[in-house]
PDB file of C-alpha atoms in Angstrom:
ATOM      1  CA  PHE A   1      18.517 205.183 159.792  1.00  0.00           C
ATOM      2  CA  SER A   2      17.284 205.623 163.334  1.00  0.00           C
ATOM      3  CA  ILE A   3      15.840 203.116 165.811  1.00  0.00           C
ATOM      4  CA  THR A   4      12.314 204.300 166.693  1.00  0.00           C
ATOM      5  CA  GLY A   5      11.180 201.704 169.222  1.00  0.00           C
ATOM      6  CA  PHE A   6      11.547 198.260 170.717  1.00  0.00           C
ATOM      7  CA  HIS A   7       8.843 195.649 170.566  1.00  0.00           C
ATOM      8  CA  THR A   8      10.229 192.557 172.324  1.00  0.00           C
ATOM      9  CA  ALA A   9      13.362 191.159 173.838  1.00  0.00           C
ATOM     10  CA  TYR A  10      13.767 187.537 174.743  1.00  0.00           C
ATOM     11  CA  GLU A  11      16.313 185.123 175.972  1.00  0.00           C
ATOM     12  CA  PHE A  12      15.561 181.466 175.261  1.00  0.00           C
ATOM     13  CA  ARG A  13      16.980 178.101 175.933  1.00  0.00           C
ATOM     14  CA  TRP A  14      15.285 175.586 173.652  1.00  0.00           C
ATOM     15  CA  ASP A  15      15.426 171.817 173.616  1.00  0.00           C
ATOM     16  CA  GLU A  16      16.463 169.936 170.473  1.00  0.00           C
ATOM     17  CA  ASN A  17      12.843 169.459 169.357  1.00  0.00           C
ATOM     18  CA  TYR A  18      11.942 173.268 169.293  1.00  0.00           C
ATOM     19  CA  ILE A  19      10.188 174.436 166.041  1.00  0.00           C
ATOM     20  CA  HIS A  20       8.699 177.854 165.383  1.00  0.00           C
ATOM     21  CA  LEU A  21       6.409 177.534 162.395  1.00  0.00           C
ATOM     22  CA  GLY A  22       7.054 181.024 161.238  1.00  0.00           C
ATOM     23  CA  GLU A  23       5.842 184.605 161.125  1.00  0.00           C
ATOM     24  CA  GLN A  24       6.163 187.947 159.453  1.00  0.00           C
ATOM     25  CA  HIS A  25       5.701 191.374 160.923  1.00  0.00           C
ATOM     26  CA  ASP A  26       6.280 195.010 160.085  1.00  0.00           C
ATOM     27  CA  PHE A  27       9.376 195.494 162.191  1.00  0.00           C
ATOM     28  CA  TRP A  28      13.012 194.216 162.332  1.00  0.00           C
ATOM     29  CA  GLU A  29      14.005 191.107 164.264  1.00  0.00           C
ATOM     30  CA  ILE A  30      17.520 190.054 165.288  1.00  0.00           C
ATOM     31  CA  VAL A  31      18.174 186.389 166.095  1.00  0.00           C
ATOM     32  CA  TYR A  32      21.494 185.749 167.890  1.00  0.00           C
ATOM     33  CA  VAL A  33      22.707 182.245 168.744  1.00  0.00           C
ATOM     34  CA  ILE A  34      24.703 182.362 171.945  1.00  0.00           C
ATOM     35  CA  SER A  35      25.398 178.552 171.774  1.00  0.00           C
ATOM     36  CA  GLY A  36      23.980 175.567 169.983  1.00  0.00           C
ATOM     37  CA  GLU A  37      22.688 175.206 166.419  1.00  0.00           C
ATOM     38  CA  VAL A  38      19.528 176.237 164.602  1.00  0.00           C
ATOM     39  CA  GLU A  39      18.194 176.388 161.069  1.00  0.00           C
ATOM     40  CA  VAL A  40      16.511 179.675 160.111  1.00  0.00           C
ATOM     41  CA  ALA A  41      14.419 180.090 157.029  1.00  0.00           C
ATOM     42  CA  GLU A  42      13.917 183.482 155.441  1.00  0.00           C
ATOM     43  CA  ASP A  43      11.533 183.344 152.547  1.00  0.00           C
ATOM     44  CA  GLU A  44      13.075 180.579 150.388  1.00  0.00           C
ATOM     45  CA  ARG A  45      16.500 180.691 151.939  1.00  0.00           C
ATOM     46  CA  VAL A  46      17.580 178.350 154.818  1.00  0.00           C
ATOM     47  CA  TYR A  47      20.602 179.242 156.948  1.00  0.00           C
ATOM     48  CA  ARG A  48      22.424 177.210 159.573  1.00  0.00           C
ATOM     49  CA  LEU A  49      23.440 179.333 162.582  1.00  0.00           C
ATOM     50  CA  ARG A  50      25.945 178.223 165.262  1.00  0.00           C
ATOM     51  CA  ASP A  51      27.651 179.707 168.281  1.00  0.00           C
ATOM     52  CA  ARG A  52      27.903 183.507 168.075  1.00  0.00           C
ATOM     53  CA  ASN A  53      25.993 183.787 164.730  1.00  0.00           C
ATOM     54  CA  MET A  54      23.472 186.513 164.138  1.00  0.00           C
ATOM     55  CA  ILE A  55      20.848 187.111 161.450  1.00  0.00           C
ATOM     56  CA  PHE A  56      18.530 190.050 160.807  1.00  0.00           C
ATOM     57  CA  HIS A  57      14.884 189.583 159.534  1.00  0.00           C
ATOM     58  CA  ALA A  58      13.638 192.554 157.616  1.00  0.00           C
ATOM     59  CA  PRO A  59      10.109 193.901 157.945  1.00  0.00           C
ATOM     60  CA  MET A  60       7.494 191.656 156.179  1.00  0.00           C
ATOM     61  CA  GLU A  61       9.994 188.879 155.523  1.00  0.00           C
ATOM     62  CA  PHE A  62       8.629 185.482 156.391  1.00  0.00           C
ATOM     63  CA  HIS A  63      10.914 183.633 158.799  1.00  0.00           C
ATOM     64  CA  LYS A  64      10.942 180.586 160.926  1.00  0.00           C
ATOM     65  CA  ILE A  65      13.452 178.776 163.156  1.00  0.00           C
ATOM     66  CA  ARG A  66      14.066 175.232 164.534  1.00  0.00           C
ATOM     67  CA  SER A  67      16.613 173.642 166.792  1.00  0.00           C
ATOM     68  CA  LEU A  68      18.886 171.105 165.084  1.00  0.00           C
ATOM     69  CA  PRO A  69      18.953 167.534 166.383  1.00  0.00           C
ATOM     70  CA  GLY A  70      21.378 167.062 169.261  1.00  0.00           C
ATOM     71  CA  SER A  71      21.435 170.799 170.052  1.00  0.00           C
ATOM     72  CA  SER A  72      19.830 172.821 172.843  1.00  0.00           C
ATOM     73  CA  PRO A  73      20.388 176.294 171.626  1.00  0.00           C
ATOM     74  CA  HIS A  74      20.600 179.395 173.745  1.00  0.00           C
ATOM     75  CA  ILE A  75      19.167 182.336 171.836  1.00  0.00           C
ATOM     76  CA  LEU A  76      18.620 186.123 172.116  1.00  0.00           C
ATOM     77  CA  ILE A  77      15.911 187.770 170.025  1.00  0.00           C
ATOM     78  CA  LEU A  78      15.362 191.527 169.764  1.00  0.00           C
ATOM     79  CA  THR A  79      12.679 193.240 167.700  1.00  0.00           C
ATOM     80  CA  PHE A  80      12.641 196.866 166.859  1.00  0.00           C
ATOM     81  CA  SER A  81      11.232 199.541 164.442  1.00  0.00           C
ATOM     82  CA  ALA A  82      13.417 201.836 162.428  1.00  0.00           C
ATOM     83  CA  ASP A  83      12.984 204.819 160.239  1.00  0.00           C
ATOM     84  CA  GLY A  84      15.130 204.945 157.066  1.00  0.00           C
ATOM     85  CA  ASN A  85      17.061 201.987 155.602  1.00  0.00           C
ATOM     86  CA  LEU A  86      19.465 199.766 157.573  1.00  0.00           C
ATOM     87  CA  PRO A  87      22.688 199.053 155.770  1.00  0.00           C
ATOM     88  CA  GLU A  88      22.099 196.534 152.918  1.00  0.00           C
ATOM     89  CA  GLN A  89      24.639 194.130 154.437  1.00  0.00           C
ATOM     90  CA  VAL A  90      22.097 193.188 157.103  1.00  0.00           C
ATOM     91  CA  LYS A  91      19.921 191.430 154.494  1.00  0.00           C
ATOM     92  CA  ASN A  92      22.626 189.177 153.082  1.00  0.00           C
ATOM     93  CA  GLY A  93      23.094 186.377 155.527  1.00  0.00           C
ATOM     94  CA  ILE A  94      24.867 185.564 158.851  1.00  0.00           C
ATOM     95  CA  PHE A  95      27.205 187.610 160.903  1.00  0.00           C
ATOM     96  CA  ASN A  96      29.924 186.147 163.183  1.00  0.00           C
ATOM     97  CA  ILE A  97      29.911 188.111 166.474  1.00  0.00           C
ATOM     98  CA  SER A  98      33.157 188.787 168.264  1.00  0.00           C
ATOM     99  CA  HIS A  99      33.515 188.197 171.993  1.00  0.00           C
ATOM    100  CA  SER A 100      33.384 191.920 172.780  1.00  0.00           C
ATOM    101  CA  ASP A 101      30.330 192.459 170.496  1.00  0.00           C
ATOM    102  CA  HIS A 102      28.659 189.479 172.158  1.00  0.00           C
ATOM    103  CA  HIS A 103      28.736 191.307 175.461  1.00  0.00           C
ATOM    104  CA  LEU A 104      27.591 194.511 173.866  1.00  0.00           C
ATOM    105  CA  PHE A 105      24.529 192.895 172.159  1.00  0.00           C
ATOM    106  CA  HIS A 106      23.699 190.927 175.306  1.00  0.00           C
ATOM    107  CA  ASN A 107      23.662 194.225 177.289  1.00  0.00           C
ATOM    108  CA  ILE A 108      21.487 195.908 174.759  1.00  0.00           C
ATOM    109  CA  VAL A 109      18.943 193.031 174.999  1.00  0.00           C
ATOM    110  CA  ASN A 110      19.099 193.132 178.838  1.00  0.00           C
ATOM    111  CA  GLU A 111      18.370 196.888 178.789  1.00  0.00           C
ATOM    112  CA  ALA A 112      15.434 196.271 176.457  1.00  0.00           C
ATOM    113  CA  LEU A 113      14.143 193.495 178.680  1.00  0.00           C
ATOM    114  CA  GLN A 114      14.160 195.866 181.645  1.00  0.00           C
ATOM    115  CA  PHE A 115      12.264 198.729 180.141  1.00  0.00           C
ATOM    116  CA  LEU A 116       9.787 196.579 178.181  1.00  0.00           C
ATOM    117  CA  ARG A 117       8.700 194.968 181.490  1.00  0.00           C
ATOM    118  CA  ILE A 118       7.619 198.304 183.016  1.00  0.00           C
ATOM    119  CA  ASP A 119       4.317 199.990 182.037  1.00  0.00           C
ATOM    120  CA  ASN A 120       5.275 203.553 182.753  1.00  0.00           C
ATOM    121  CA  PHE A 121       8.834 203.817 181.735  1.00  0.00           C
ATOM    122  CA  ASP A 122      11.254 206.691 181.215  1.00  0.00           C
ATOM    123  CA  THR A 123      12.148 207.482 177.595  1.00  0.00           C
ATOM    124  CA  LEU A 124      15.820 208.137 178.375  1.00  0.00           C
ATOM    125  CA  PRO A 125      16.759 204.415 178.715  1.00  0.00           C
ATOM    126  CA  ILE A 126      14.913 203.681 175.441  1.00  0.00           C
ATOM    127  CA  LYS A 127      16.765 206.479 173.623  1.00  0.00           C
ATOM    128  CA  PHE A 128      20.047 205.292 175.102  1.00  0.00           C
ATOM    129  CA  ALA A 129      19.383 201.636 174.017  1.00  0.00           C
ATOM    130  CA  SER A 130      18.361 202.914 170.511  1.00  0.00           C
ATOM    131  CA  LEU A 131      21.681 204.675 170.147  1.00  0.00           C
ATOM    132  CA  GLU A 132      23.540 201.648 171.382  1.00  0.00           C
ATOM    133  CA  LEU A 133      21.691 199.372 168.925  1.00  0.00           C
ATOM    134  CA  THR A 134      22.375 201.867 166.073  1.00  0.00           C
ATOM    135  CA  SER A 135      26.073 201.962 166.937  1.00  0.00           C
ATOM    136  CA  PHE A 136      26.173 198.172 167.176  1.00  0.00           C
ATOM    137  CA  ILE A 137      24.616 197.702 163.722  1.00  0.00           C
ATOM    138  CA  LEU A 138      26.910 200.279 162.167  1.00  0.00           C
ATOM    139  CA  LYS A 139      30.026 198.804 163.718  1.00  0.00           C
ATOM    140  CA  LEU A 140      28.975 195.315 162.675  1.00  0.00           C
ATOM    141  CA  THR A 141      28.283 196.223 159.044  1.00  0.00           C
ATOM    142  CA  SER A 142      31.367 198.375 158.706  1.00  0.00           C
ATOM    143  CA  SER A 143      33.722 195.626 160.046  1.00  0.00           C
ATOM    144  CA  GLN A 144      32.342 192.575 158.121  1.00  0.00           C
ATOM    145  CA  THR A 145      30.116 191.385 155.399  1.00  0.00           C
ATOM    146  CA  ALA A 146      27.417 188.887 156.210  1.00  0.00           C
ATOM    147  CA  LYS A 147      28.184 185.362 155.015  1.00  0.00           C
ATOM    148  CA  ASN A 148      25.592 183.664 152.830  1.00  0.00           C
ATOM    149  CA  LYS A 149      25.869 180.293 154.651  1.00  0.00           C
ATOM    150  CA  LEU A 150      22.869 178.497 153.251  1.00  0.00           C
ATOM    151  CA  SER A 151      22.108 175.167 154.898  1.00  0.00           C
ATOM    152  CA  LEU A 152      22.672 172.188 152.513  1.00  0.00           C
ATOM    153  CA  THR A 153      20.637 169.645 154.493  1.00  0.00           C
ATOM    154  CA  ARG A 154      18.078 167.610 152.525  1.00  0.00           C
ATOM    155  CA  SER A 155      15.144 169.266 154.370  1.00  0.00           C
ATOM    156  CA  ALA A 156      16.595 172.810 153.643  1.00  0.00           C
ATOM    157  CA  THR A 157      16.953 171.980 149.993  1.00  0.00           C
ATOM    158  CA  GLU A 158      13.443 170.629 149.693  1.00  0.00           C
ATOM    159  CA  TYR A 159      12.083 173.622 151.560  1.00  0.00           C
ATOM    160  CA  HIS A 160      13.830 175.916 149.190  1.00  0.00           C
ATOM    161  CA  ASN A 161      12.527 174.084 146.074  1.00  0.00           C
ATOM    162  CA  ILE A 162       8.955 174.050 147.441  1.00  0.00           C
ATOM    163  CA  VAL A 163       8.888 177.775 148.206  1.00  0.00           C
ATOM    164  CA  VAL A 164      10.430 178.701 144.812  1.00  0.00           C
ATOM    165  CA  ALA A 165       7.823 176.480 143.021  1.00  0.00           C
ATOM    166  CA  MET A 166       5.010 177.965 144.965  1.00  0.00           C
ATOM    167  CA  SER A 167       6.230 181.517 144.280  1.00  0.00           C
ATOM    168  CA  GLU A 168       6.707 180.845 140.503  1.00  0.00           C
ATOM    169  CA  GLY A 169       3.182 179.315 140.268  1.00  0.00           C
ATOM    170  CA  LEU A 170       1.459 181.912 142.440  1.00  0.00           C
ATOM    171  CA  HIS A 171      -0.526 183.505 139.557  1.00  0.00           C
ATOM    172  CA  SER A 172      -1.439 180.411 137.564  1.00  0.00           C
ATOM    173  CA  ASN A 173      -3.829 177.505 138.128  1.00  0.00           C
TER     174      ASN A 173
END
């Protein structure tokens, strides 16, 4: 696979009441929790992410996120396009990010923030950031398998059951 472009790069600090109702788009999204706790829904699955957890959203996968009560999460989000297939491991849950990988990913997001803010930008920093992100993803998926840490809260279970029921009944009255 190769990274072909960056769309957005954000650093957020949300309060405990933050809710994003959801979206889907035709590019990849990485959500990284620096600190705090969030629940992330991907299609019918709901995950609980904590400090230094990362999740990948595949193109056209519906996803949403919310802060958990009592938490004010600090989040990095990076969206990008890619040709070819990213490693299958990125679709299977949550990654735990090491201290050194934390700094590496934070630097990639900061680089993307810098060149995405400029209208007429040089392509060299974009190519360099693309190679860094490719290297980061390959290192991450070769050193660990994503953990399928589904959230077991009542609301997560209800959400899962509703989405599954809607999916199963999609083509009937």
